[in-house]
Short mmCIF file of C-alpha atoms and ligand atoms in Angstrom, two decimals:
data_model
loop_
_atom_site.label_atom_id
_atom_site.label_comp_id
_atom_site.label_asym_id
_atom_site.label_seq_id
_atom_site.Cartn_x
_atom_site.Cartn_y
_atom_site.Cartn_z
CA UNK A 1349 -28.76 5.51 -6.37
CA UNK A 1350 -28.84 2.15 -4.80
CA UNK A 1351 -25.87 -0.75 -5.09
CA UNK A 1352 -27.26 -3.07 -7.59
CA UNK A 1353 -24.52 -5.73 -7.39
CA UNK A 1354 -21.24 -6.65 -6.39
CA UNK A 1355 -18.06 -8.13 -9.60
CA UNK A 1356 -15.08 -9.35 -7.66
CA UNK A 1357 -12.82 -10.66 -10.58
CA UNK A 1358 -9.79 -12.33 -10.31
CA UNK A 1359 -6.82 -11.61 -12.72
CA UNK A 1360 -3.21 -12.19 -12.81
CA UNK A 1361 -0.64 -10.38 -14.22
CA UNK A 1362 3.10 -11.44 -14.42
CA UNK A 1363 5.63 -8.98 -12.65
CA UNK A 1364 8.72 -8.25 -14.50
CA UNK A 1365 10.97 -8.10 -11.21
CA UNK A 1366 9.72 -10.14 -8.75
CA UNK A 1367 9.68 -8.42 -4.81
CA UNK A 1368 11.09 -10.36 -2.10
CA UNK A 1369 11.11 -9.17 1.78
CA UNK A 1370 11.58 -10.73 5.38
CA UNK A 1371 7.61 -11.67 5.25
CA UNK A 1372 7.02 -12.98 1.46
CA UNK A 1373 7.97 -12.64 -2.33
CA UNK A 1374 5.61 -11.72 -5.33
CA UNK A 1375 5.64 -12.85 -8.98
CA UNK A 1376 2.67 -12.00 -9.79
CA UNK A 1377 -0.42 -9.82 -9.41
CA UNK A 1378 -2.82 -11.96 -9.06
CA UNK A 1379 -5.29 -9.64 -7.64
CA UNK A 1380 -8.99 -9.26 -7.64
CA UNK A 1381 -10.66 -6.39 -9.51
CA UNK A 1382 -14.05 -5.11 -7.30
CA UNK A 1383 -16.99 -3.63 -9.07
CA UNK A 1384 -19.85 -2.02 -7.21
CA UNK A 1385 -22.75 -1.55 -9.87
CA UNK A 1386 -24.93 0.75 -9.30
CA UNK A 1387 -28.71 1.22 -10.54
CA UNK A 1388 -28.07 4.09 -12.24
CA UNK A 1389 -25.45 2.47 -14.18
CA UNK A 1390 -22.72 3.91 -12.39
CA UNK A 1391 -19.96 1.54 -11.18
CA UNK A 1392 -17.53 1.98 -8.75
CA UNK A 1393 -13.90 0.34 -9.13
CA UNK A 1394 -11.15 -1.19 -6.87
CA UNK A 1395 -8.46 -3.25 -6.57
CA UNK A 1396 -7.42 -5.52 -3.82
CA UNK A 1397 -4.29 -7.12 -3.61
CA UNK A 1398 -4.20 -10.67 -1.47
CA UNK A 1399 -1.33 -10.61 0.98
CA UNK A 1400 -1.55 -13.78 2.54
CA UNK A 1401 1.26 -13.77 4.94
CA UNK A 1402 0.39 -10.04 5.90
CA UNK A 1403 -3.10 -10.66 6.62
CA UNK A 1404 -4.33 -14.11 5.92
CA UNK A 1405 -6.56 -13.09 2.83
CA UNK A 1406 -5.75 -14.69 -0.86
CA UNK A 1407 -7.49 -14.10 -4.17
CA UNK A 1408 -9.95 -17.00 -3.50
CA UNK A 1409 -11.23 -15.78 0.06
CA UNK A 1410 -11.40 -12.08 -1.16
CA UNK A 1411 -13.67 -13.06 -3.97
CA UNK A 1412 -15.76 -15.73 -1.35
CA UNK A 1413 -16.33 -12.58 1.19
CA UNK A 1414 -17.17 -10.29 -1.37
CA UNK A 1415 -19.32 -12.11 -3.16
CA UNK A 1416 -20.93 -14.90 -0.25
CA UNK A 1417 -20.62 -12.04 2.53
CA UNK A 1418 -20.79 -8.27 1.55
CA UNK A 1419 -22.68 -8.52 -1.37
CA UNK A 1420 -26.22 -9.86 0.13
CA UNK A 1421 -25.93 -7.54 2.70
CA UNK A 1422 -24.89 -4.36 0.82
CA UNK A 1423 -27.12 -4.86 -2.29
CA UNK A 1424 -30.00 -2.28 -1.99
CA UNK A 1425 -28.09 0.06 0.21
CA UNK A 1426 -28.49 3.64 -0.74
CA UNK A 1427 -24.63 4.20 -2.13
CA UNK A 1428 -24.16 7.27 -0.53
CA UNK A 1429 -24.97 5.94 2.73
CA UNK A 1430 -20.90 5.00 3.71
CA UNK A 1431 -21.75 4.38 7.28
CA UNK A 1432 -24.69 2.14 6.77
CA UNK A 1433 -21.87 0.50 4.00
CA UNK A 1434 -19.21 0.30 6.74
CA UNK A 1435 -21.41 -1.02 9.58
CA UNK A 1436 -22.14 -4.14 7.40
CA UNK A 1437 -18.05 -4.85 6.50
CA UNK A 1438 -17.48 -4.36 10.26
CA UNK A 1439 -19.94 -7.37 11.09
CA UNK A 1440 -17.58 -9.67 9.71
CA UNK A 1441 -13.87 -9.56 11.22
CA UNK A 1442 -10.44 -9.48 9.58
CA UNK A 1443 -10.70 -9.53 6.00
CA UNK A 1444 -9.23 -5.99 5.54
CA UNK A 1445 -7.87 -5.92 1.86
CA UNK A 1446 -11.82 -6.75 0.79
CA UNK A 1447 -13.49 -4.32 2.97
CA UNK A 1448 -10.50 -1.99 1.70
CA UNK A 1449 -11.83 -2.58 -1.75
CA UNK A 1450 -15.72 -2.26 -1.54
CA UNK A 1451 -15.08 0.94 0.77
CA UNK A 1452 -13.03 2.88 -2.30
CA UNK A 1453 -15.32 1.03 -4.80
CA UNK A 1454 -18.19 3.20 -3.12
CA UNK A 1455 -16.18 6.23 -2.82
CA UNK A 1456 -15.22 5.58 -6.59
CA UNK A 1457 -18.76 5.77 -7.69
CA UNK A 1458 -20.28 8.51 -5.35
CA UNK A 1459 -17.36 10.99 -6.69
CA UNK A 1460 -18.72 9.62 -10.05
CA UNK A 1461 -22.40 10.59 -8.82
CA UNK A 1462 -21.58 13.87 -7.39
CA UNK A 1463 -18.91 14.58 -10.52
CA UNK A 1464 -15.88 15.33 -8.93
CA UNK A 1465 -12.66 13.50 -7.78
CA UNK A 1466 -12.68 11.33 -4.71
CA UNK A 1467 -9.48 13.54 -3.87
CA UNK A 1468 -11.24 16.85 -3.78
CA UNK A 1469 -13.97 15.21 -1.71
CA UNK A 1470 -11.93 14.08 0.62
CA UNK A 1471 -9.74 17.41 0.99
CA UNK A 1472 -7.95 18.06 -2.12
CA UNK A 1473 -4.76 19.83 -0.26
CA UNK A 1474 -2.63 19.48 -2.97
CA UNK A 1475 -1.97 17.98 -6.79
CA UNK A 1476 0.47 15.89 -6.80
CA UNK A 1477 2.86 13.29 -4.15
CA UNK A 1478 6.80 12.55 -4.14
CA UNK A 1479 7.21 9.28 -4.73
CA UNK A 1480 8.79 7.00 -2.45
CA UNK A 1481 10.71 3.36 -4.54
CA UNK A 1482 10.31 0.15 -2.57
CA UNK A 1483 13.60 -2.06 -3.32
CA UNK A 1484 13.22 -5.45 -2.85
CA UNK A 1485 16.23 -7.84 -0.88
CA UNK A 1486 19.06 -7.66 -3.46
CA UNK A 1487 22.85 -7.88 -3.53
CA UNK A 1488 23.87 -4.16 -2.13
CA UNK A 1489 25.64 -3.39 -5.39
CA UNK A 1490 22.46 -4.44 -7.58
CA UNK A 1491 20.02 -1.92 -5.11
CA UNK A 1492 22.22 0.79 -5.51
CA UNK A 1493 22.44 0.44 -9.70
CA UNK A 1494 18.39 0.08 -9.23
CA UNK A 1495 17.71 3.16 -7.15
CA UNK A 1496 20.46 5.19 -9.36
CA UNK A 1497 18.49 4.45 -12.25
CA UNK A 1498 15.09 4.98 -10.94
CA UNK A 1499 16.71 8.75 -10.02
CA UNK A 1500 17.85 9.35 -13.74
CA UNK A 1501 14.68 7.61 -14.81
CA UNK A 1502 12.04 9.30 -12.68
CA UNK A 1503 13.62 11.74 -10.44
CA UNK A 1504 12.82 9.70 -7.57
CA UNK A 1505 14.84 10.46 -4.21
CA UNK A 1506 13.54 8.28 -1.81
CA UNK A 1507 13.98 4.81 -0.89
CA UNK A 1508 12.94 2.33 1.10
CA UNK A 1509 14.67 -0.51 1.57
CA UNK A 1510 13.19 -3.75 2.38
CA UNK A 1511 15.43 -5.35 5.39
CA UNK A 1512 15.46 -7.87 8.08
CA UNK A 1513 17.82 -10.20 6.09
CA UNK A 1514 20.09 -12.79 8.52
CA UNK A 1515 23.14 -12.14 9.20
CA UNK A 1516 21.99 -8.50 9.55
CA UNK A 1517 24.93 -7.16 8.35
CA UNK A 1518 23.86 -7.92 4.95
CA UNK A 1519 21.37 -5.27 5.31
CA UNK A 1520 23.64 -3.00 6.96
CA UNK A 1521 25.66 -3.36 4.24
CA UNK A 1522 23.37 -2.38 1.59
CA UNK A 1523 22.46 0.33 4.27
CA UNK A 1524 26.07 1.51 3.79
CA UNK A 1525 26.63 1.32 0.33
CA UNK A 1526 23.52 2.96 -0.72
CA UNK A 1527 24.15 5.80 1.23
CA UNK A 1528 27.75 6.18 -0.09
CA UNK A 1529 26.47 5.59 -3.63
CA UNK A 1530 23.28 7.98 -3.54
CA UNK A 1531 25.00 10.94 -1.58
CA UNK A 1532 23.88 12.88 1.71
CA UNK A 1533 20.30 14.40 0.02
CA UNK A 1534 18.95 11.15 -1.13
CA UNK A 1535 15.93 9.85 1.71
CA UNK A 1536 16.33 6.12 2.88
CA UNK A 1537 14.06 4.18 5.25
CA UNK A 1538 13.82 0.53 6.05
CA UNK A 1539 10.96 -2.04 6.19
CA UNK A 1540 11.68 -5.59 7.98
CA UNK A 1541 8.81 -6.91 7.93
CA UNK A 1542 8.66 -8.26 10.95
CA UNK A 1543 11.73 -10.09 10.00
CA UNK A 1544 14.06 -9.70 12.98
CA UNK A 1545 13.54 -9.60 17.06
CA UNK A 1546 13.30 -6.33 18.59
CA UNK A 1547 17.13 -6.82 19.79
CA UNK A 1548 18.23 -7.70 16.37
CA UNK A 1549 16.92 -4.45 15.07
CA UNK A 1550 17.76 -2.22 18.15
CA UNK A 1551 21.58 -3.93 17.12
CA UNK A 1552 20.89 -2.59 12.95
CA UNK A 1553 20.26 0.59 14.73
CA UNK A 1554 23.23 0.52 16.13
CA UNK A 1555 25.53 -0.56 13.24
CA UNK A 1556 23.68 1.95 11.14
CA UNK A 1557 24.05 5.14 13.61
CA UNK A 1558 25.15 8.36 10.92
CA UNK A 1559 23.75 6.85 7.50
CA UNK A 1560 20.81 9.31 8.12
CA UNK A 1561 18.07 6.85 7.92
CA UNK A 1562 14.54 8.73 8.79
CA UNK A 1563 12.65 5.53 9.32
CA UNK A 1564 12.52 1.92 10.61
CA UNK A 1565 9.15 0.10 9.71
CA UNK A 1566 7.75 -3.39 11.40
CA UNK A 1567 11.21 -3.48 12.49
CA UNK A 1568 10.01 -6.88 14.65
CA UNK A 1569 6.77 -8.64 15.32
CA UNK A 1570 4.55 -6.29 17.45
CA UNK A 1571 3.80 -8.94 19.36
CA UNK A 1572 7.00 -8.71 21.16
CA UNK A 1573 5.04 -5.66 23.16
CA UNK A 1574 8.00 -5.26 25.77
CA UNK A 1575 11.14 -5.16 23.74
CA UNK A 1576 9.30 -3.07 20.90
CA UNK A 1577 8.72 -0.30 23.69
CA UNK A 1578 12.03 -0.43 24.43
CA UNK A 1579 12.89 0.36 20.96
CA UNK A 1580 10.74 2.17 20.42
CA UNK A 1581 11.84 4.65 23.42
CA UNK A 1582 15.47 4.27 22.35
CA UNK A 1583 15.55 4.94 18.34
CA UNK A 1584 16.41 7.98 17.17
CA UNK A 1585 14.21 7.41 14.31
CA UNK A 1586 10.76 6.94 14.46
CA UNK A 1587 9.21 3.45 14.57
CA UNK A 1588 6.29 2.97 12.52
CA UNK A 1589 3.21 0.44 12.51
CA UNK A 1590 2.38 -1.16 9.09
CA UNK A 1591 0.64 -4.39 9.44
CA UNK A 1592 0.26 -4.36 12.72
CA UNK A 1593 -2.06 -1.35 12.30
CA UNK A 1594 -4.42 -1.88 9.33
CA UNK A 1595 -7.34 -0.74 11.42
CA UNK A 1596 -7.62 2.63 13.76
CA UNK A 1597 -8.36 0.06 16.64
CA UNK A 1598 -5.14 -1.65 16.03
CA UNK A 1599 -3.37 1.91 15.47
CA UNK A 1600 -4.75 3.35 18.74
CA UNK A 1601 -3.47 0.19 20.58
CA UNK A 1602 0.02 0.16 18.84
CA UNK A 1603 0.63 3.97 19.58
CA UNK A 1604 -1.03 3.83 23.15
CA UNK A 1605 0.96 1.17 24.08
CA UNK A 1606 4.43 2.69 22.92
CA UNK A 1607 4.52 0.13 20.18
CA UNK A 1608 5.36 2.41 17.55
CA UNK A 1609 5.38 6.38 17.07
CA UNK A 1610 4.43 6.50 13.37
CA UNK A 1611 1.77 4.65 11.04
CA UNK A 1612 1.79 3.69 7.94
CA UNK A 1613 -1.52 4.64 5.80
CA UNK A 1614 -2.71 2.10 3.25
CA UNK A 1615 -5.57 2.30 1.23
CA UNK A 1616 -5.93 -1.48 0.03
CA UNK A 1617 -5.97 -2.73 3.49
CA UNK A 1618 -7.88 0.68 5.00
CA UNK A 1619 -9.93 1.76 2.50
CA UNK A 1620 -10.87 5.40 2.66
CA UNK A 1621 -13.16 5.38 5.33
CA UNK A 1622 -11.28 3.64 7.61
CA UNK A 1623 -7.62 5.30 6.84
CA UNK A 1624 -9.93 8.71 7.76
CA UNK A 1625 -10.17 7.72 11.49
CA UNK A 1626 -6.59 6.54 11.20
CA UNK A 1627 -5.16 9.72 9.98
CA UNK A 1628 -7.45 11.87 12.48
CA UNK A 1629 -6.14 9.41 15.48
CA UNK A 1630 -2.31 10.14 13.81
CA UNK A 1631 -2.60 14.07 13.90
CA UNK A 1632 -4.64 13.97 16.98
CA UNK A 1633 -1.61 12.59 18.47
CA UNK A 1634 0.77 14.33 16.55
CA UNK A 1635 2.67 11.37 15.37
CA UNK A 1636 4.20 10.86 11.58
CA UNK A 1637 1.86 9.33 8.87
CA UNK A 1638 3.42 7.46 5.50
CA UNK A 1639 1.79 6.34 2.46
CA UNK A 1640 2.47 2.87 1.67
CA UNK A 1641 2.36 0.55 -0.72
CA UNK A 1642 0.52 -3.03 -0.51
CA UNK A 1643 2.48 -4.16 -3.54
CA UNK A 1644 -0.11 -2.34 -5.81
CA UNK A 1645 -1.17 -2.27 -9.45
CA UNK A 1646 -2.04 1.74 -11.04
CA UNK A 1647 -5.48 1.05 -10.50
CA UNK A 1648 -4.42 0.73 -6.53
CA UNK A 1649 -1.69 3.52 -6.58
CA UNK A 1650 -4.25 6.20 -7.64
CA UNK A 1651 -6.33 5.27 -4.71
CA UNK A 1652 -3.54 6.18 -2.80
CA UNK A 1653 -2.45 8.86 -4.57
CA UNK A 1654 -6.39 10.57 -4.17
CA UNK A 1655 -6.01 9.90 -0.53
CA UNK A 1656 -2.55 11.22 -0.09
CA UNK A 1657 -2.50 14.40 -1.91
CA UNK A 1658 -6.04 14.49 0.01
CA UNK A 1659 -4.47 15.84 3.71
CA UNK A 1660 -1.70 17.85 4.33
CA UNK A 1661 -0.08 15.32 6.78
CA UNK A 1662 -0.33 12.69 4.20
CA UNK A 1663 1.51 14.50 1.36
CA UNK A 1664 4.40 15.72 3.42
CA UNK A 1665 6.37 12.61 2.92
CA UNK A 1666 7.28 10.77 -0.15
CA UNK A 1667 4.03 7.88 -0.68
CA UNK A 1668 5.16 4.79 -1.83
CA UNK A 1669 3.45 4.84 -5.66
CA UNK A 1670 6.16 3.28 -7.91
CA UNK A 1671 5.87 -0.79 -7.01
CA UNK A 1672 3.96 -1.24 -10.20
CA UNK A 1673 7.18 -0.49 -12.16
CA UNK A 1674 7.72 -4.34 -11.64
CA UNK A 1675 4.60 -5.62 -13.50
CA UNK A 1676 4.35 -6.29 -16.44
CA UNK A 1677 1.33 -4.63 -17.36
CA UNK A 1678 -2.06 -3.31 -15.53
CA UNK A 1679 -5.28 -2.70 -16.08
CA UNK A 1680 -5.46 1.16 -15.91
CA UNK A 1681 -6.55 2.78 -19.67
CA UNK A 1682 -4.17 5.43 -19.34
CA UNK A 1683 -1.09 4.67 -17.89
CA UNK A 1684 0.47 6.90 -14.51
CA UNK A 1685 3.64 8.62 -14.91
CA UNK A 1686 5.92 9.45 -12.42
CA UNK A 1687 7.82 13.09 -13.37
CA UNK A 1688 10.47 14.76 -11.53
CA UNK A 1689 9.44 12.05 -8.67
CA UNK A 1690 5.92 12.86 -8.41
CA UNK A 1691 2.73 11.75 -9.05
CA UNK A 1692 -0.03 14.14 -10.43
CA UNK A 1693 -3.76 13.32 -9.10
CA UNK A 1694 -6.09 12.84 -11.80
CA UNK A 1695 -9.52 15.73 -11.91
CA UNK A 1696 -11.53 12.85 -13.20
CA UNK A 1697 -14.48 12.07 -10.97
CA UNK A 1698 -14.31 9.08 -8.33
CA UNK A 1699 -11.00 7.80 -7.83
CA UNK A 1700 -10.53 8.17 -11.61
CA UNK A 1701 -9.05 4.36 -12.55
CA UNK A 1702 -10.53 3.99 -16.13
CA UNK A 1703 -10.15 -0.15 -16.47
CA UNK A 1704 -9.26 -0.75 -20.21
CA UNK A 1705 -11.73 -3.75 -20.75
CA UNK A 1706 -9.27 -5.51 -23.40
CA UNK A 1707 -6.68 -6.33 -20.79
CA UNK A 1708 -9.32 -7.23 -18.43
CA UNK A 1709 -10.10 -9.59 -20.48
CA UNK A 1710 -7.11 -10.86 -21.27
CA UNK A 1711 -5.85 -11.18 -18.04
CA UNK A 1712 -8.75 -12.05 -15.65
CA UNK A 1713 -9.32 -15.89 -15.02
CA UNK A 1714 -12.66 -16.52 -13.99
CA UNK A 1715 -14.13 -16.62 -17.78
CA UNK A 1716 -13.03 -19.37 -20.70
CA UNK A 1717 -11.07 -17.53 -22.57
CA UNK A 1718 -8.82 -16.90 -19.66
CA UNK A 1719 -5.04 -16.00 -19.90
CA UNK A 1720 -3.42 -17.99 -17.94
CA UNK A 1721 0.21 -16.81 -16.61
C1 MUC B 833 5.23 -3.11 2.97
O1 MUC B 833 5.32 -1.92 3.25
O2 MUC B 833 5.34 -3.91 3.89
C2 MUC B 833 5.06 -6.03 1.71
C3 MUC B 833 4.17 -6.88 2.29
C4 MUC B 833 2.97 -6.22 2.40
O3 MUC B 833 1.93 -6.62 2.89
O4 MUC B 833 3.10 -4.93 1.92
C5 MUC B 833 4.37 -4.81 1.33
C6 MUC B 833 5.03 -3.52 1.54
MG1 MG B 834 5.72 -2.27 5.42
#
């Protein structure tokens, strides 16, 4: 079954709470929706959400490499044949939330080949993943009402809060009245985003000594190799590598280098193949993995979700699954529920993200009758 050709469609959906944190807000998903046909009529399905202040990639450049770039090269290509498929996306640099994409597309469609989930093919330890909220930079009293209600709602008990707010003590505050508010058995973690200097965040760790936090994410640029080893080697808590490690290369370096002790896994920017050698690097080393979120729609939570529940030292923390609560829609035919705070995989085969063609339609904005939002 060869690849036959290559769809990347842009869309846009409106969110119905925007997300702001230290490195960017969104509005809206204006993603691109990957299609790997097959000649066998078999296509395989991704999303890929642009984060252009994470990695330098937007809507229009995901769609030019896909199309201008991966396509001519992968067209032909035996679809089973992943590391003839990954040796072509590592010819060009960067570009991570594309090659992300056409790697799970191709997953997607040989689970749909072979007829079983891409979750069972990849390990299949488990059925389902706590979910993990993402809470956006709020007034402390608004975060708290949101993660009380996403407990009665959902069941959810774990939160991570986006920081790296100035003054700090704004986020120390919502630090503070979170925990008060939530109680001793609810899980919170942080996220700056790069926003403050290693000092600045060694000084939040500081202020926020006995709230029980259990993580501190791109707590500074990792850039700022000295005083991040320093933090590093001081926190209590470990430090873990998001952007700075979308590619096992770049994970190696961070943890080598003392960087950070724990790495956060994401499929849109990793792709399957990739977040493999990243996971085997993590446990090889014995350091903490999370599931993350790039801000996705359903159709890029399940591809998390398959991954996740995949490993054992994937599905032992809370994965972040719940950020498309704030859109206003998707493109997924049958919606994901979160019960009890968790997430069940899906037995379909391939990744399992049925599009419903109507709202494709409606939403994407590459034909005439485009939506626009
Ligand atoms: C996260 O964990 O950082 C925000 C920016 C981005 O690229 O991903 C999100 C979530
Ligand atoms: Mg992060």
């Amino acid at each position: 079954m060869k690849i036959q050709r290559i769809e990347a469609i842009p869309y846009a959906i409106p969110y119905t709470h925007p997300l702001r944190f230290a490195s960017g807000e969104v509005h809206t998903a204006d993603h691109v929706l990957v299609r790997v046909h097959t000649d066998a009529g078999i296509i395989g399905t991704a999303d890929a959400p642009p984060r252009p202040y994470t990695y330098g990639e937007t809507q229009k450049s995901i769609i030019a490499v896909v199309q201008d770039v991966f396509a001519p090269q992968l067209v032909g290509l035996e679809i089973t044949d992943r590391a003839k498929v990954r040796a072509v996306l590592d010819r060009t640099i960067n570009n991570q939330v594309a090659k992300g994409a056409v790697d799970i597309a191709v997953w997607d469609a040989i689970g749909q080949l072979l007829g079983i989930s891409v979750h069972k093919l990849l390990g299949g330890y488990t059925d389902s993943l706590r979910v993990s909220h993402m809470l956006g930079f709020r007034p402390a009293q608004e975060l708290l009402e949101d993660a009380l209600r996403f407990g009665a709602e959902y069941g959810v008990s774990t939160f991570k809060l986006k920081v790296g707010r100035r003054p700090l003590e704004l986020d120390v505050e919502a630090c503070r009245v979170l925990r008060e508010g939530l109680g001793e058995n609810v899980e919170i973690y942080l996220d700056a985003n790069r926003g403050w200097s290693a000092n600045e965040a060694m000084e939040v760790l500081r202020r926020t000594e006995g709230l029980g936090l259990s993580l501190f994410e791109e707590p500074c640029d990792a850039k700022e190799a000295m005083s991040r080893r320093r933090l590093v080697d001081r926190s209590p808590i470990p430090i873990v590598a998001d952007e700075s490690a979308p590619t096992a290369g770049d994970a190696s370096r961070e943890l080598l280098s003392g960087g950070a002790n724990a790495i956060c896994i994401k499929t849109a920017r990793s792709g399957f193949t990739e977040a493999l050698e990243i996971l085997g690097l993590c446990t090889g080393l014995g350091v903490d993995v999370t599931m993350g979120n790039q801000i996705d729609t359903q159709v890029g939570s399940l591809a998390t979700l398959a991954f996740g529940a995949a490993f054992e030292a994937t599905s032992r923390r809370a994965a972040e699954l719940s950020n498309f609560l704030d859109m206003s829609d998707d493109l997924l035919a049958d919606p994901i529920r979160i019960r009890d705070g968790r997430i069940m995989v899906r037995s379909l085969p391939g990744v399992g993200a049925e599009i419903d063609e109507e709202k494709l339609a409606f939403y994407r904005q590459d034909q005439s009758t485009t939506h626009t939002v």
